[in-house]
Short mmCIF file of C-alpha atoms and ligand atoms in Angstrom, two decimals:
data_model
loop_
_atom_site.label_atom_id
_atom_site.label_comp_id
_atom_site.label_asym_id
_atom_site.label_seq_id
_atom_site.Cartn_x
_atom_site.Cartn_y
_atom_site.Cartn_z
CA MET A 318 -26.61 15.40 12.57
CA LYS A 319 -30.04 15.79 11.01
CA TYR A 320 -32.22 12.88 9.92
CA ILE A 321 -34.29 12.98 6.75
CA PHE A 322 -36.47 9.96 6.12
CA GLY A 323 -38.69 9.54 3.08
CA ASN A 324 -41.88 7.53 2.72
CA TRP A 325 -42.75 6.52 -0.81
CA LYS A 326 -46.13 5.02 0.21
CA GLU A 327 -47.79 3.07 -2.64
CA ASN A 328 -45.83 4.87 -5.35
CA ASN A 329 -43.18 4.14 -7.99
CA THR A 330 -43.03 1.40 -10.60
CA LEU A 331 -39.84 -0.50 -11.32
CA SER A 332 -38.83 1.93 -14.06
CA ASP A 333 -39.43 4.87 -11.68
CA VAL A 334 -37.19 3.15 -9.15
CA ASN A 335 -34.40 2.75 -11.69
CA ALA A 336 -34.64 6.43 -12.63
CA TYR A 337 -34.71 7.43 -8.94
CA ILE A 338 -31.54 5.49 -8.19
CA LYS A 339 -29.74 7.20 -11.07
CA GLU A 340 -30.92 10.63 -9.97
CA PHE A 341 -30.07 10.04 -6.32
CA LYS A 342 -26.55 8.95 -7.21
CA LYS A 343 -26.01 12.22 -9.11
CA GLN A 344 -26.71 14.32 -6.03
CA SER A 345 -23.95 15.54 -3.76
CA LEU A 346 -25.02 14.83 -0.22
CA PRO A 347 -24.39 17.06 2.78
CA THR A 348 -22.06 15.38 5.27
CA ASP A 349 -24.11 16.09 8.38
CA VAL A 350 -27.43 14.66 7.18
CA HIS A 351 -28.51 11.04 7.50
CA TYR A 352 -30.93 9.95 4.78
CA GLY A 353 -33.37 7.05 4.92
CA LEU A 354 -36.13 5.85 2.59
CA ALA A 355 -39.13 3.67 3.42
CA VAL A 356 -39.91 1.87 0.16
CA PRO A 357 -42.48 -0.73 -0.95
CA TYR A 358 -41.31 -4.24 0.07
CA LEU A 359 -40.63 -5.26 -3.54
CA TYR A 360 -37.90 -2.67 -3.93
CA LEU A 361 -36.13 -3.26 -0.62
CA GLN A 362 -33.47 -5.53 -2.04
CA LYS A 363 -32.74 -3.47 -5.12
CA MET A 364 -32.61 -0.17 -3.24
CA ASN A 365 -30.36 -1.71 -0.61
CA LYS A 366 -27.98 -2.98 -3.25
CA LYS A 367 -27.84 0.30 -5.15
CA LEU A 368 -28.19 3.02 -2.53
CA SER A 369 -27.50 1.70 0.95
CA LYS A 370 -24.07 3.38 1.09
CA LYS A 371 -25.76 6.76 0.73
CA CYS A 372 -29.19 6.16 2.22
CA GLU A 373 -30.58 3.75 4.78
CA ILE A 374 -33.34 1.59 3.27
CA GLY A 375 -36.38 0.38 5.16
CA VAL A 376 -40.08 -0.38 4.76
CA GLN A 377 -43.40 1.24 5.60
CA ASN A 378 -45.09 -1.45 7.64
CA VAL A 379 -44.49 -4.80 9.29
CA SER A 380 -46.70 -7.60 10.55
CA PHE A 381 -47.65 -7.78 14.23
CA SER A 382 -47.35 -11.56 14.08
CA GLU A 383 -44.32 -13.75 13.71
CA LYS A 384 -45.71 -16.25 11.23
CA GLY A 385 -48.81 -18.25 10.44
CA GLU A 386 -52.26 -17.71 9.03
CA TYR A 387 -52.03 -14.02 8.21
CA THR A 388 -52.52 -13.89 4.44
CA GLY A 389 -50.65 -11.06 2.80
CA GLU A 390 -48.51 -10.10 5.78
CA ILE A 391 -44.71 -9.77 5.90
CA SER A 392 -42.97 -10.51 9.19
CA ALA A 393 -40.08 -8.65 10.78
CA LYS A 394 -38.08 -11.88 10.63
CA MET A 395 -38.55 -12.14 6.86
CA LEU A 396 -37.51 -8.51 6.49
CA SER A 397 -34.39 -9.00 8.58
CA ASP A 398 -33.21 -11.65 6.08
CA PHE A 399 -33.20 -8.88 3.48
CA PHE A 400 -31.20 -6.39 5.59
CA CYS A 401 -34.13 -4.14 6.25
CA SER A 402 -32.77 -1.62 8.70
CA PHE A 403 -35.96 0.12 9.77
CA SER A 404 -39.72 0.09 9.45
CA LEU A 405 -42.30 2.81 9.87
CA VAL A 406 -44.88 1.68 12.41
CA GLY A 407 -48.30 3.19 13.04
CA HIS A 408 -48.28 5.70 10.20
CA SER A 409 -51.56 7.61 10.32
CA GLU A 410 -52.66 6.04 7.03
CA ARG A 411 -52.27 2.62 8.64
CA ARG A 412 -54.13 3.79 11.74
CA GLN A 413 -56.97 5.37 9.76
CA LYS A 414 -57.36 3.32 6.58
CA PHE A 415 -56.35 -0.06 7.99
CA LYS A 416 -57.76 0.54 11.47
CA GLU A 417 -54.53 -0.33 13.28
CA THR A 418 -54.88 -0.04 17.02
CA ASN A 419 -52.25 1.11 19.52
CA GLU A 420 -52.08 -2.50 20.76
CA GLU A 421 -51.28 -3.85 17.27
CA ILE A 422 -48.78 -1.05 16.76
CA ASN A 423 -47.11 -2.04 20.03
CA GLN A 424 -46.85 -5.66 18.81
CA LYS A 425 -45.25 -4.41 15.60
CA VAL A 426 -42.71 -2.32 17.53
CA LEU A 427 -41.80 -5.34 19.68
CA LYS A 428 -41.45 -7.59 16.61
CA CYS A 429 -39.10 -5.03 15.06
CA PHE A 430 -36.91 -5.02 18.17
CA GLU A 431 -36.83 -8.82 18.32
CA ASN A 432 -35.54 -8.92 14.75
CA GLY A 433 -33.01 -6.10 14.73
CA ILE A 434 -35.17 -3.66 12.79
CA MET A 435 -35.39 -0.11 14.10
CA PRO A 436 -39.00 1.05 14.39
CA ILE A 437 -39.96 4.60 13.48
CA LEU A 438 -43.14 5.08 15.49
CA CYS A 439 -45.48 7.64 13.93
CA VAL A 440 -47.78 9.63 16.22
CA GLY A 441 -50.01 12.64 15.71
CA GLU A 442 -53.39 14.21 16.25
CA THR A 443 -56.30 14.65 13.81
CA LYS A 444 -57.71 18.09 13.02
CA GLN A 445 -60.66 17.43 15.30
CA GLU A 446 -58.41 16.38 18.18
CA LYS A 447 -56.32 19.52 17.66
CA ASP A 448 -59.42 21.74 17.63
CA GLU A 449 -60.66 20.09 20.82
CA GLY A 450 -57.33 20.78 22.53
CA LYS A 451 -56.51 17.06 22.80
CA THR A 452 -53.16 16.99 20.98
CA LYS A 453 -51.01 16.28 24.04
CA LYS A 454 -53.40 13.65 25.36
CA VAL A 455 -53.37 11.85 22.00
CA LEU A 456 -49.59 11.98 21.76
CA LYS A 457 -49.15 10.62 25.26
CA THR A 458 -51.56 7.73 24.63
CA GLN A 459 -50.01 6.79 21.30
CA LEU A 460 -46.49 6.92 22.76
CA THR A 461 -47.12 5.05 25.99
CA LYS A 462 -49.28 2.35 24.40
CA GLY A 463 -47.15 2.03 21.28
CA LEU A 464 -43.93 1.70 23.27
CA SER A 465 -45.27 -0.37 26.14
CA GLY A 466 -42.86 -3.07 27.36
CA ILE A 467 -40.00 -2.17 25.03
CA PRO A 468 -36.48 -3.22 26.02
CA LEU A 469 -34.70 -0.15 27.42
CA SER A 470 -31.49 -0.83 25.55
CA LYS A 471 -33.08 -0.54 22.10
CA GLN A 472 -33.01 2.49 19.86
CA PHE A 473 -35.96 3.82 17.94
CA ILE A 474 -37.18 7.01 16.29
CA VAL A 475 -40.45 8.85 16.76
CA ALA A 476 -42.08 10.85 13.96
CA TYR A 477 -44.53 13.51 15.08
CA GLU A 478 -46.95 13.83 12.19
CA PRO A 479 -50.18 15.78 12.66
CA VAL A 480 -52.71 13.85 10.55
CA TRP A 481 -54.17 17.06 9.14
CA ALA A 482 -50.76 18.14 7.81
CA ILE A 483 -50.06 14.94 5.85
CA GLY A 484 -50.33 15.43 2.11
CA THR A 485 -52.43 18.59 2.52
CA GLY A 486 -49.88 21.38 2.14
CA LEU A 487 -50.96 22.57 5.61
CA THR A 488 -48.40 22.71 8.38
CA PRO A 489 -48.32 23.70 12.04
CA THR A 490 -46.34 26.83 12.87
CA PRO A 491 -42.65 26.26 13.73
CA LYS A 492 -43.59 27.16 17.31
CA GLU A 493 -46.30 24.47 17.45
CA ILE A 494 -43.89 21.89 16.03
CA GLU A 495 -41.31 22.83 18.65
CA GLU A 496 -43.82 22.67 21.47
CA ASN A 497 -45.21 19.28 20.45
CA ILE A 498 -41.82 17.72 19.82
CA LYS A 499 -40.64 18.95 23.22
CA TYR A 500 -43.71 17.31 24.70
CA VAL A 501 -43.00 14.03 22.87
CA LYS A 502 -39.47 14.06 24.31
CA LYS A 503 -40.82 14.79 27.78
CA VAL A 504 -43.17 11.79 27.60
CA LEU A 505 -40.34 9.60 26.32
CA GLU A 506 -38.16 10.67 29.24
CA GLU A 507 -40.76 10.52 31.98
CA ASN A 508 -42.93 7.61 30.90
CA ILE A 509 -40.65 5.46 28.75
CA LYS A 510 -37.39 6.38 30.55
CA LYS A 511 -35.65 7.07 27.27
CA ILE A 512 -33.45 10.12 26.88
CA GLY A 513 -31.97 11.47 23.64
CA ILE A 514 -34.44 9.83 21.25
CA THR A 515 -34.47 11.22 17.73
CA VAL A 516 -37.82 12.88 17.03
CA LEU A 517 -38.78 13.94 13.51
CA TYR A 518 -41.51 16.22 12.24
CA GLY A 519 -43.64 15.01 9.31
CA GLY A 520 -46.42 16.60 7.26
CA SER A 521 -46.06 18.59 4.01
CA VAL A 522 -42.31 19.15 4.37
CA ASN A 523 -40.63 20.34 1.16
CA PRO A 524 -37.30 21.96 0.23
CA GLN A 525 -38.82 25.44 0.57
CA ASN A 526 -40.30 25.13 4.05
CA ALA A 527 -37.82 22.68 5.61
CA LYS A 528 -35.49 25.25 7.09
CA GLU A 529 -38.27 27.18 8.76
CA LEU A 530 -40.26 24.17 10.01
CA LEU A 531 -37.31 22.20 11.31
CA ASN A 532 -35.26 25.04 12.70
CA ALA A 533 -35.72 24.41 16.43
CA SER A 534 -32.87 22.44 18.00
CA CYS A 535 -35.28 19.86 19.47
CA VAL A 536 -36.47 18.91 15.96
CA ASP A 537 -34.05 16.24 14.79
CA GLY A 538 -35.21 16.03 11.19
CA ALA A 539 -38.17 15.15 9.01
CA LEU A 540 -40.31 12.34 7.68
CA VAL A 541 -41.21 13.30 4.13
CA GLY A 542 -43.94 11.83 1.93
CA GLY A 543 -44.71 13.56 -1.38
CA ALA A 544 -41.42 15.42 -1.70
CA SER A 545 -39.42 12.20 -1.22
CA LEU A 546 -40.71 10.90 -4.57
CA ASN A 547 -38.31 13.18 -6.38
CA ALA A 548 -34.69 12.34 -5.56
CA LYS A 549 -33.41 15.88 -6.01
CA LYS A 550 -36.16 17.45 -3.90
CA PHE A 551 -35.61 14.84 -1.22
CA VAL A 552 -31.87 15.47 -1.04
CA ASP A 553 -32.45 19.24 -1.16
CA ILE A 554 -34.52 19.08 2.02
CA GLY A 555 -31.44 17.80 3.82
CA LYS A 556 -29.18 20.29 2.12
CA ASN A 557 -31.36 23.19 3.20
CA LEU A 558 -31.36 21.89 6.75
CA ALA A 559 -27.64 21.38 6.79
CA ASN A 560 -27.29 25.10 6.36
CA VAL A 561 -29.05 25.76 9.63
CA ARG A 562 -26.58 26.99 12.20
CA ARG A 563 -27.06 25.98 15.80
P1 PGA B 1096 -46.31 14.38 3.17
O1 PGA B 1096 -46.41 12.97 3.93
O2 PGA B 1096 -44.88 14.83 3.28
O3 PGA B 1096 -46.69 14.07 1.75
O4 PGA B 1096 -47.25 15.31 3.85
C1 PGA B 1096 -45.76 12.75 5.14
C2 PGA B 1096 -45.97 11.33 5.60
O5 PGA B 1096 -47.01 10.75 5.31
O6 PGA B 1096 -45.12 10.75 6.30
#
């Protein structure tokens, strides 16, 4: 099974969403690919109603608090009332543009678990950190701090997304992706005591490069931004992967 998750970010109006649903429904889906889409909160209910049989629907962010004086925030508990199955947590845009810290990200992960929402923890190095040879150090810190104190019985996903590859058309080599995902899994096993966690690659994945970038057996799938905005392209990423023989 391969996992293809999309992240719409702050995109799509209501009429775009209606068109997307129609287009998605037209696609024939490969049987061995699991699809998921992280949509803006406002579309959670509609997307769940229309597409949840074919595609898991979740959100892109969640509050670190449970309730109270946090104007503009949406709690994991509120989301669970609307059958939100997963939430991205710690996406690099949240870390960079909204200054989220590893401690806040950890609170968000814990709130997800408390409310039956599966977190997809996003980790990855900046270009500068890569150039300075700090990739592994950054990954280890983000993983151990982000997942600190989690209940061992709970499932989650990790998305390895180098910041410099997001929305830039740049990608690591397949070998670099393999090496870093293997490292993520090693840290999860040794430091978090979790074996068999699904780890995705994210950053400029499209239908053309998916097969090459995600070919290694340790790469369990992809987190896709730009190319997930087009239903056909998004489904095609999974189709191209499904053809990979292991
Ligand atoms: P991208 O975004 O596919 O547009 O590079 C990936 C992401 O932000 O998760």
